[in-house]
mmCIF file of C-alpha atoms in Angstrom:
data_model
loop_
_atom_site.group_PDB
_atom_site.id
_atom_site.type_symbol
_atom_site.label_atom_id
_atom_site.label_comp_id
_atom_site.label_asym_id
_atom_site.label_seq_id
_atom_site.Cartn_x
_atom_site.Cartn_y
_atom_site.Cartn_z
ATOM 1 C CA MET A 271 -19.739 -47.700 -6.865
ATOM 2 C CA TYR A 272 -18.914 -50.314 -9.485
ATOM 3 C CA SER A 273 -18.841 -49.732 -13.239
ATOM 4 C CA ARG A 274 -21.736 -51.594 -14.835
ATOM 5 C CA ARG A 275 -19.436 -53.100 -17.442
ATOM 6 C CA PHE A 276 -17.936 -55.216 -14.641
ATOM 7 C CA LEU A 277 -21.376 -56.444 -13.488
ATOM 8 C CA PRO A 278 -22.693 -59.141 -15.845
ATOM 9 C CA PRO A 279 -26.322 -60.258 -15.373
ATOM 10 C CA ILE A 280 -26.909 -62.763 -12.585
ATOM 11 C CA ALA A 281 -28.486 -65.229 -15.036
ATOM 12 C CA TRP A 282 -25.219 -65.458 -16.971
ATOM 13 C CA ILE A 283 -23.211 -65.914 -13.773
ATOM 14 C CA SER A 284 -25.640 -68.531 -12.448
ATOM 15 C CA ALA A 285 -25.367 -70.568 -15.654
ATOM 16 C CA PHE A 286 -21.570 -70.422 -15.623
ATOM 17 C CA GLU A 287 -21.317 -71.314 -11.916
ATOM 18 C CA ALA A 288 -23.716 -74.264 -12.231
ATOM 19 C CA VAL A 289 -21.935 -75.761 -15.245
ATOM 20 C CA HIS A 290 -18.517 -75.231 -13.655
ATOM 21 C CA ARG A 291 -19.645 -76.867 -10.405
ATOM 22 C CA LEU A 292 -21.694 -79.724 -11.866
ATOM 23 C CA GLY A 293 -19.496 -80.395 -14.885
ATOM 24 C CA SER A 294 -22.478 -80.750 -17.179
ATOM 25 C CA VAL A 295 -24.777 -78.451 -19.136
ATOM 26 C CA THR A 296 -27.548 -81.010 -18.715
ATOM 27 C CA ALA A 297 -27.218 -81.098 -14.920
ATOM 28 C CA ALA A 298 -27.015 -77.312 -14.772
ATOM 29 C CA ALA A 299 -30.159 -76.992 -16.884
ATOM 30 C CA VAL A 300 -32.059 -79.290 -14.509
ATOM 31 C CA GLU A 301 -30.894 -77.351 -11.450
ATOM 32 C CA LEU A 302 -31.732 -73.982 -12.995
ATOM 33 C CA ASP A 303 -34.997 -75.213 -14.523
ATOM 34 C CA LEU A 304 -33.877 -74.111 -18.006
ATOM 35 C CA SER A 305 -33.312 -75.799 -21.316
ATOM 36 C CA GLN A 306 -29.797 -76.892 -22.237
ATOM 37 C CA GLY A 307 -29.835 -74.383 -25.089
ATOM 38 C CA ALA A 308 -30.710 -71.532 -22.713
ATOM 39 C CA VAL A 309 -27.827 -72.427 -20.399
ATOM 40 C CA SER A 310 -25.391 -72.611 -23.335
ATOM 41 C CA ARG A 311 -26.572 -69.236 -24.681
ATOM 42 C CA GLN A 312 -26.103 -67.537 -21.292
ATOM 43 C CA ILE A 313 -22.554 -68.849 -21.060
ATOM 44 C CA LEU A 314 -21.818 -67.607 -24.597
ATOM 45 C CA LYS A 315 -23.126 -64.155 -23.624
ATOM 46 C CA LEU A 316 -20.917 -64.113 -20.522
ATOM 47 C CA GLU A 317 -17.862 -65.116 -22.572
ATOM 48 C CA ALA A 318 -18.607 -62.346 -25.086
ATOM 49 C CA HIS A 319 -19.003 -59.877 -22.194
ATOM 50 C CA LEU A 320 -15.667 -60.916 -20.682
ATOM 51 C CA GLY A 321 -13.900 -61.180 -24.040
ATOM 52 C CA ARG A 322 -12.522 -64.633 -23.294
ATOM 53 C CA ALA A 323 -13.498 -68.282 -23.332
ATOM 54 C CA LEU A 324 -14.464 -69.872 -20.023
ATOM 55 C CA PHE A 325 -14.783 -73.434 -21.299
ATOM 56 C CA LEU A 326 -13.153 -75.643 -23.903
ATOM 57 C CA ARG A 327 -15.673 -77.119 -26.320
ATOM 58 C CA LYS A 328 -15.190 -80.850 -26.881
ATOM 59 C CA GLY A 329 -18.125 -81.904 -28.969
ATOM 60 C CA ARG A 330 -21.198 -81.144 -26.867
ATOM 61 C CA GLN A 331 -19.161 -81.117 -23.643
ATOM 62 C CA LEU A 332 -17.934 -77.983 -21.895
ATOM 63 C CA VAL A 333 -14.618 -78.389 -20.050
ATOM 64 C CA PRO A 334 -13.696 -75.511 -17.657
ATOM 65 C CA MET A 335 -10.544 -73.599 -18.509
ATOM 66 C CA PRO A 336 -7.977 -74.046 -15.681
ATOM 67 C CA GLU A 337 -7.753 -70.290 -15.042
ATOM 68 C CA THR A 338 -11.503 -69.984 -14.373
ATOM 69 C CA ALA A 339 -11.398 -71.876 -11.050
ATOM 70 C CA MET A 340 -10.860 -68.746 -8.916
ATOM 71 C CA PHE A 341 -13.447 -66.794 -10.908
ATOM 72 C CA ALA A 342 -16.000 -69.566 -10.322
ATOM 73 C CA GLU A 343 -15.245 -69.679 -6.599
ATOM 74 C CA GLU A 344 -15.694 -65.925 -6.188
ATOM 75 C CA MET A 345 -18.888 -65.894 -8.250
ATOM 76 C CA ARG A 346 -20.249 -68.767 -6.133
ATOM 77 C CA ALA A 347 -19.542 -66.795 -2.943
ATOM 78 C CA ALA A 348 -21.165 -63.672 -4.425
ATOM 79 C CA LEU A 349 -24.313 -65.572 -5.420
ATOM 80 C CA GLY A 350 -24.481 -67.019 -1.904
ATOM 81 C CA LYS A 351 -24.295 -63.559 -0.344
ATOM 82 C CA ILE A 352 -27.021 -62.241 -2.609
ATOM 83 C CA ALA A 353 -29.254 -65.215 -1.787
ATOM 84 C CA ASN A 354 -28.659 -64.888 1.963
ATOM 85 C CA ALA A 355 -29.273 -61.141 1.944
ATOM 86 C CA THR A 356 -32.504 -61.624 -0.001
ATOM 87 C CA LEU A 357 -33.687 -64.329 2.381
ATOM 88 C CA ALA A 358 -32.886 -62.200 5.435
ATOM 89 C CA LEU A 359 -34.718 -59.181 4.041
ATOM 90 C CA THR A 360 -37.828 -61.039 2.928
ATOM 91 C CA SER A 361 -38.125 -63.255 6.016
ATOM 92 C CA ASN A 362 -37.396 -60.563 8.616
ATOM 93 C CA PRO A 363 -36.795 -56.983 7.425
ATOM 94 C CA GLN A 364 -35.684 -55.831 10.875
ATOM 95 C CA GLY A 365 -33.681 -58.938 11.687
ATOM 96 C CA GLY A 366 -30.163 -60.122 11.061
ATOM 97 C CA ASP A 367 -26.912 -60.578 12.933
ATOM 98 C CA LEU A 368 -25.295 -57.972 15.148
ATOM 99 C CA ASN A 369 -21.645 -58.774 15.769
ATOM 100 C CA LEU A 370 -20.560 -56.836 18.839
ATOM 101 C CA ALA A 371 -17.060 -56.558 20.302
ATOM 102 C CA ILE A 372 -17.257 -56.118 24.070
ATOM 103 C CA LEU A 373 -15.010 -55.480 27.043
ATOM 104 C CA PRO A 374 -15.229 -58.449 29.452
ATOM 105 C CA ALA A 375 -16.232 -56.704 32.677
ATOM 106 C CA PHE A 376 -18.674 -54.309 31.010
ATOM 107 C CA GLY A 377 -20.214 -57.124 29.008
ATOM 108 C CA THR A 378 -20.669 -59.361 32.041
ATOM 109 C CA TYR A 379 -21.854 -56.871 34.641
ATOM 110 C CA TRP A 380 -23.616 -54.110 32.675
ATOM 111 C CA LEU A 381 -24.662 -55.306 29.226
ATOM 112 C CA ALA A 382 -25.594 -58.958 29.792
ATOM 113 C CA PRO A 383 -28.198 -58.248 32.542
ATOM 114 C CA ARG A 384 -29.952 -55.793 30.208
ATOM 115 C CA LEU A 385 -29.625 -57.652 26.920
ATOM 116 C CA SER A 386 -32.826 -59.656 27.319
ATOM 117 C CA GLY A 387 -34.777 -56.411 27.035
ATOM 118 C CA PHE A 388 -33.258 -55.675 23.635
ATOM 119 C CA LEU A 389 -33.807 -59.229 22.374
ATOM 120 C CA ALA A 390 -37.432 -59.198 23.511
ATOM 121 C CA ALA A 391 -38.053 -55.970 21.596
ATOM 122 C CA HIS A 392 -36.176 -57.224 18.498
ATOM 123 C CA PRO A 393 -36.754 -60.987 18.282
ATOM 124 C CA GLY A 394 -35.346 -61.228 14.754
ATOM 125 C CA VAL A 395 -31.900 -59.931 15.710
ATOM 126 C CA THR A 396 -29.159 -62.359 16.716
ATOM 127 C CA VAL A 397 -26.486 -60.732 18.894
ATOM 128 C CA ASN A 398 -23.030 -62.312 18.709
ATOM 129 C CA LEU A 399 -20.615 -61.188 21.451
ATOM 130 C CA SER A 400 -16.824 -61.446 21.322
ATOM 131 C CA THR A 401 -14.266 -60.083 23.774
ATOM 132 C CA VAL A 402 -11.945 -57.530 22.163
ATOM 133 C CA THR A 403 -9.860 -55.146 24.271
ATOM 134 C CA GLN A 404 -8.139 -53.078 21.556
ATOM 135 C CA THR A 405 -9.431 -50.715 18.882
ATOM 136 C CA PHE A 406 -9.549 -52.107 15.350
ATOM 137 C CA ASP A 407 -10.486 -51.090 11.822
ATOM 138 C CA PHE A 408 -14.188 -51.699 11.143
ATOM 139 C CA ALA A 409 -13.482 -51.730 7.401
ATOM 140 C CA THR A 410 -11.501 -54.967 7.708
ATOM 141 C CA SER A 411 -13.532 -56.516 10.520
ATOM 142 C CA ALA A 412 -16.742 -58.539 10.744
ATOM 143 C CA PHE A 413 -17.888 -56.477 13.761
ATOM 144 C CA HIS A 414 -20.790 -54.067 13.376
ATOM 145 C CA ALA A 415 -20.010 -52.222 16.631
ATOM 146 C CA ALA A 416 -17.804 -52.313 19.726
ATOM 147 C CA ILE A 417 -17.831 -51.238 23.350
ATOM 148 C CA HIS A 418 -15.022 -48.734 23.807
ATOM 149 C CA PHE A 419 -13.634 -47.326 27.063
ATOM 150 C CA GLY A 420 -11.626 -44.160 27.528
ATOM 151 C CA ARG A 421 -11.982 -41.100 25.351
ATOM 152 C CA ASP A 422 -13.908 -40.211 22.200
ATOM 153 C CA ASP A 423 -10.956 -41.260 20.049
ATOM 154 C CA TRP A 424 -11.926 -44.296 17.920
ATOM 155 C CA PRO A 425 -10.877 -43.441 14.340
ATOM 156 C CA ASP A 426 -13.590 -43.304 11.661
ATOM 157 C CA ALA A 427 -16.384 -44.288 14.043
ATOM 158 C CA ASP A 428 -19.507 -42.766 15.563
ATOM 159 C CA LEU A 429 -19.455 -42.936 19.353
ATOM 160 C CA LEU A 430 -22.506 -43.042 21.599
ATOM 161 C CA PRO A 431 -21.656 -42.289 25.270
ATOM 162 C CA ILE A 432 -23.048 -44.934 27.611
ATOM 163 C CA MET A 433 -21.757 -43.923 31.028
ATOM 164 C CA GLU A 434 -18.800 -42.521 32.891
ATOM 165 C CA GLU A 435 -16.877 -44.986 35.012
ATOM 166 C CA GLU A 436 -16.623 -44.048 38.693
ATOM 167 C CA VAL A 437 -14.107 -46.083 40.669
ATOM 168 C CA VAL A 438 -14.439 -46.897 44.363
ATOM 169 C CA PRO A 439 -11.662 -48.007 46.761
ATOM 170 C CA VAL A 440 -12.913 -51.060 48.672
ATOM 171 C CA VAL A 441 -11.669 -53.571 51.249
ATOM 172 C CA SER A 442 -13.041 -56.622 53.003
ATOM 173 C CA PRO A 443 -14.994 -56.081 56.263
ATOM 174 C CA LEU A 444 -12.158 -57.636 58.314
ATOM 175 C CA LEU A 445 -9.551 -55.360 56.759
ATOM 176 C CA ALA A 446 -11.860 -52.376 57.292
ATOM 177 C CA LYS A 447 -12.131 -53.164 61.014
ATOM 178 C CA ALA A 448 -8.367 -53.494 61.332
ATOM 179 C CA SER A 449 -7.585 -50.169 59.621
ATOM 180 C CA ASP A 450 -8.436 -46.502 60.028
ATOM 181 C CA LEU A 451 -9.960 -45.838 56.612
ATOM 182 C CA THR A 452 -10.075 -42.091 57.278
ATOM 183 C CA SER A 453 -6.311 -41.839 57.865
ATOM 184 C CA GLU A 454 -4.070 -40.877 54.945
ATOM 185 C CA GLN A 455 -1.158 -42.799 56.468
ATOM 186 C CA ALA A 456 -3.198 -45.924 57.259
ATOM 187 C CA VAL A 457 -4.766 -46.096 53.801
ATOM 188 C CA GLY A 458 -1.410 -45.465 52.155
ATOM 189 C CA ALA A 459 0.080 -48.408 54.042
ATOM 190 C CA LEU A 460 -2.555 -50.926 52.937
ATOM 191 C CA PRO A 461 -1.625 -53.545 50.298
ATOM 192 C CA ARG A 462 -2.942 -52.445 46.911
ATOM 193 C CA LEU A 463 -4.667 -54.371 44.163
ATOM 194 C CA GLN A 464 -4.591 -52.975 40.639
ATOM 195 C CA ILE A 465 -5.684 -53.770 37.077
ATOM 196 C CA ALA A 466 -2.543 -54.081 34.953
ATOM 197 C CA SER A 467 -3.973 -51.956 32.141
ATOM 198 C CA ARG A 468 -4.562 -49.021 34.498
ATOM 199 C CA GLN A 469 -1.151 -48.029 35.705
ATOM 200 C CA GLY A 470 -1.258 -44.785 37.671
ATOM 201 C CA ALA A 471 -4.808 -45.364 38.898
ATOM 202 C CA TRP A 472 -3.859 -45.196 42.564
ATOM 203 C CA ARG A 473 -1.756 -42.088 42.071
ATOM 204 C CA ARG A 474 -4.736 -40.384 40.472
ATOM 205 C CA TRP A 475 -7.085 -41.487 43.242
ATOM 206 C CA PHE A 476 -4.790 -40.113 45.979
ATOM 207 C CA ALA A 477 -4.506 -36.823 44.068
ATOM 208 C CA THR A 478 -8.304 -36.574 43.771
ATOM 209 C CA GLN A 479 -8.581 -36.967 47.568
ATOM 210 C CA GLY A 480 -5.905 -34.349 48.162
ATOM 211 C CA TRP A 481 -3.572 -36.941 49.727
ATOM 212 C CA SER A 482 0.057 -37.743 49.046
ATOM 213 C CA ASP A 483 0.627 -41.088 47.345
ATOM 214 C CA PRO A 484 3.377 -43.013 49.154
ATOM 215 C CA GLY A 485 4.060 -44.739 45.828
ATOM 216 C CA GLN A 486 4.105 -48.322 47.019
ATOM 217 C CA GLY A 487 3.736 -51.193 44.561
ATOM 218 C CA ALA A 488 0.515 -53.014 43.820
ATOM 219 C CA MET A 489 -0.487 -56.589 43.072
ATOM 220 C CA GLN A 490 -1.422 -56.767 39.370
ATOM 221 C CA PHE A 491 -4.534 -58.404 37.875
ATOM 222 C CA ASP A 492 -5.676 -58.711 34.271
ATOM 223 C CA GLN A 493 -9.385 -59.128 35.112
ATOM 224 C CA PHE A 494 -11.639 -57.136 37.437
ATOM 225 C CA ALA A 495 -13.469 -60.260 38.619
ATOM 226 C CA THR A 496 -10.278 -61.810 39.994
ATOM 227 C CA MET A 497 -9.210 -58.583 41.673
ATOM 228 C CA ILE A 498 -12.633 -58.083 43.282
ATOM 229 C CA GLU A 499 -12.614 -61.623 44.657
ATOM 230 C CA ALA A 500 -9.124 -61.078 46.104
ATOM 231 C CA ALA A 501 -10.341 -57.896 47.795
ATOM 232 C CA LYS A 502 -13.294 -59.784 49.309
ATOM 233 C CA GLN A 503 -10.844 -62.297 50.769
ATOM 234 C CA GLY A 504 -8.854 -59.549 52.496
ATOM 235 C CA VAL A 505 -5.815 -59.556 50.198
ATOM 236 C CA GLY A 506 -5.755 -55.774 49.946
ATOM 237 C CA LEU A 507 -7.337 -52.506 48.890
ATOM 238 C CA ALA A 508 -8.898 -52.559 45.402
ATOM 239 C CA LEU A 509 -9.941 -49.704 43.140
ATOM 240 C CA ALA A 510 -13.012 -51.050 41.326
ATOM 241 C CA PRO A 511 -15.679 -49.536 39.052
ATOM 242 C CA ARG A 512 -18.849 -48.913 41.033
ATOM 243 C CA PHE A 513 -21.105 -50.679 38.515
ATOM 244 C CA LEU A 514 -19.114 -53.907 39.001
ATOM 245 C CA ILE A 515 -19.447 -54.090 42.761
ATOM 246 C CA GLY A 516 -23.023 -53.005 43.451
ATOM 247 C CA ARG A 517 -23.990 -56.429 44.840
ATOM 248 C CA GLU A 518 -20.911 -56.633 47.058
ATOM 249 C CA LEU A 519 -21.538 -53.152 48.460
ATOM 250 C CA ASP A 520 -25.213 -53.957 49.120
ATOM 251 C CA ALA A 521 -24.317 -57.279 50.785
ATOM 252 C CA GLY A 522 -21.499 -55.755 52.842
ATOM 253 C CA THR A 523 -18.867 -58.167 51.478
ATOM 254 C CA LEU A 524 -16.879 -55.116 50.390
ATOM 255 C CA VAL A 525 -16.589 -51.884 52.361
ATOM 256 C CA PRO A 526 -15.982 -48.564 50.518
ATOM 257 C CA LEU A 527 -13.504 -46.043 51.824
ATOM 258 C CA PRO A 528 -14.913 -42.600 52.645
ATOM 259 C CA GLU A 529 -13.985 -40.194 49.836
ATOM 260 C CA LYS A 530 -13.777 -36.435 49.521
ATOM 261 C CA SER A 531 -14.426 -36.534 45.770
ATOM 262 C CA PRO A 532 -15.416 -39.274 43.308
ATOM 263 C CA THR A 533 -12.777 -40.432 40.851
ATOM 264 C CA ARG A 534 -13.606 -41.079 37.196
ATOM 265 C CA PHE A 535 -11.232 -42.594 34.675
ATOM 266 C CA GLY A 536 -13.142 -42.478 31.400
ATOM 267 C CA THR A 537 -16.371 -43.127 29.553
ATOM 268 C CA TYR A 538 -17.863 -46.245 27.998
ATOM 269 C CA TYR A 539 -19.016 -45.751 24.398
ATOM 270 C CA LEU A 540 -20.700 -47.729 21.668
ATOM 271 C CA ALA A 541 -18.429 -47.324 18.643
ATOM 272 C CA SER A 542 -19.786 -48.099 15.182
ATOM 273 C CA PRO A 543 -18.788 -47.248 11.599
ATOM 274 C CA SER A 544 -20.646 -44.337 10.026
ATOM 275 C CA ALA A 545 -20.968 -46.255 6.764
ATOM 276 C CA ARG A 546 -23.203 -48.875 8.435
ATOM 277 C CA ALA A 547 -25.327 -46.531 10.527
ATOM 278 C CA ASP A 548 -28.489 -47.585 8.652
ATOM 279 C CA TYR A 549 -27.942 -51.333 9.091
ATOM 280 C CA PRO A 550 -31.222 -52.297 10.858
ATOM 281 C CA PRO A 551 -29.822 -54.434 13.730
ATOM 282 C CA LEU A 552 -27.157 -51.802 14.499
ATOM 283 C CA ALA A 553 -29.628 -48.912 14.332
ATOM 284 C CA ALA A 554 -32.006 -50.812 16.608
ATOM 285 C CA PHE A 555 -29.241 -51.549 19.110
ATOM 286 C CA ARG A 556 -28.032 -47.939 19.168
ATOM 287 C CA ASN A 557 -31.568 -46.663 19.758
ATOM 288 C CA TRP A 558 -32.173 -49.212 22.511
ATOM 289 C CA LEU A 559 -28.871 -48.409 24.181
ATOM 290 C CA ALA A 560 -29.584 -44.682 24.032
ATOM 291 C CA SER A 561 -32.917 -45.299 25.770
ATOM 292 C CA GLU A 562 -31.213 -47.411 28.458
ATOM 293 C CA VAL A 563 -28.784 -44.644 29.403
ATOM 294 C CA GLN A 564 -31.248 -41.762 29.028
ATOM 295 C CA PRO A 565 -31.658 -40.135 32.463
ATOM 296 C CA PRO A 566 -35.217 -40.305 33.840
ATOM 297 C CA ASP A 567 -37.334 -37.174 33.640
#
């Protein structure tokens, strides 16, 4: 909350900003559709409110004081925000921008194919997507929400679970024919492909199957798409999220290994600041997302 003594009336600020920008009381009066006397009186009231002069008087001319330049710039930006917010509310109460930070693979393979449904239901909302792979402070960011993977551990944020990530070990059809995919020794000897940010993934998968991990090295990738393509070309055995490889599994371009138990590494969440929970585009997106992941009756 702001003390009202630091909030002068908008009419006073508008008169000051117009004269400072245009360099003329006459021009400001024309722009504001006021008389020159009315503009001058509003500036005098603002100066009395602030307890300092904003202009030097040279005859009938007002010359801005050098130290008022920053004040004028900030007031101009504030007036612009008020005008834009008013326009957005009156033209489309449920519309506005939704700035969303996404993870690249999730955004490409899960969110993007579904996003048209949200946009059709909320035509006034503009969704802006940016790839961000680390947590950040919403208070100092322009993002309204973010896709988060792992645990429920984003500071000062509400988290809506979207889905658990199940990973599947897959190989090309040729590599599958050349190997015994039911043999602990044969699978352990296969070349491995791995996402660089998920060190220890193979060790965890072997433990989930009740097998001993021979501990061999793995070829590192920074993107799932590149790793999946390498697996399709027979480079090695990849551990990929199931939702990323549905088409490849259906088409037979990747062959899954038989598993004793599924392996899950974390959950995808929508993270958003509690302070902006009522922002219409964010509330609409959260509700839509919740409906998308709601299990069928």
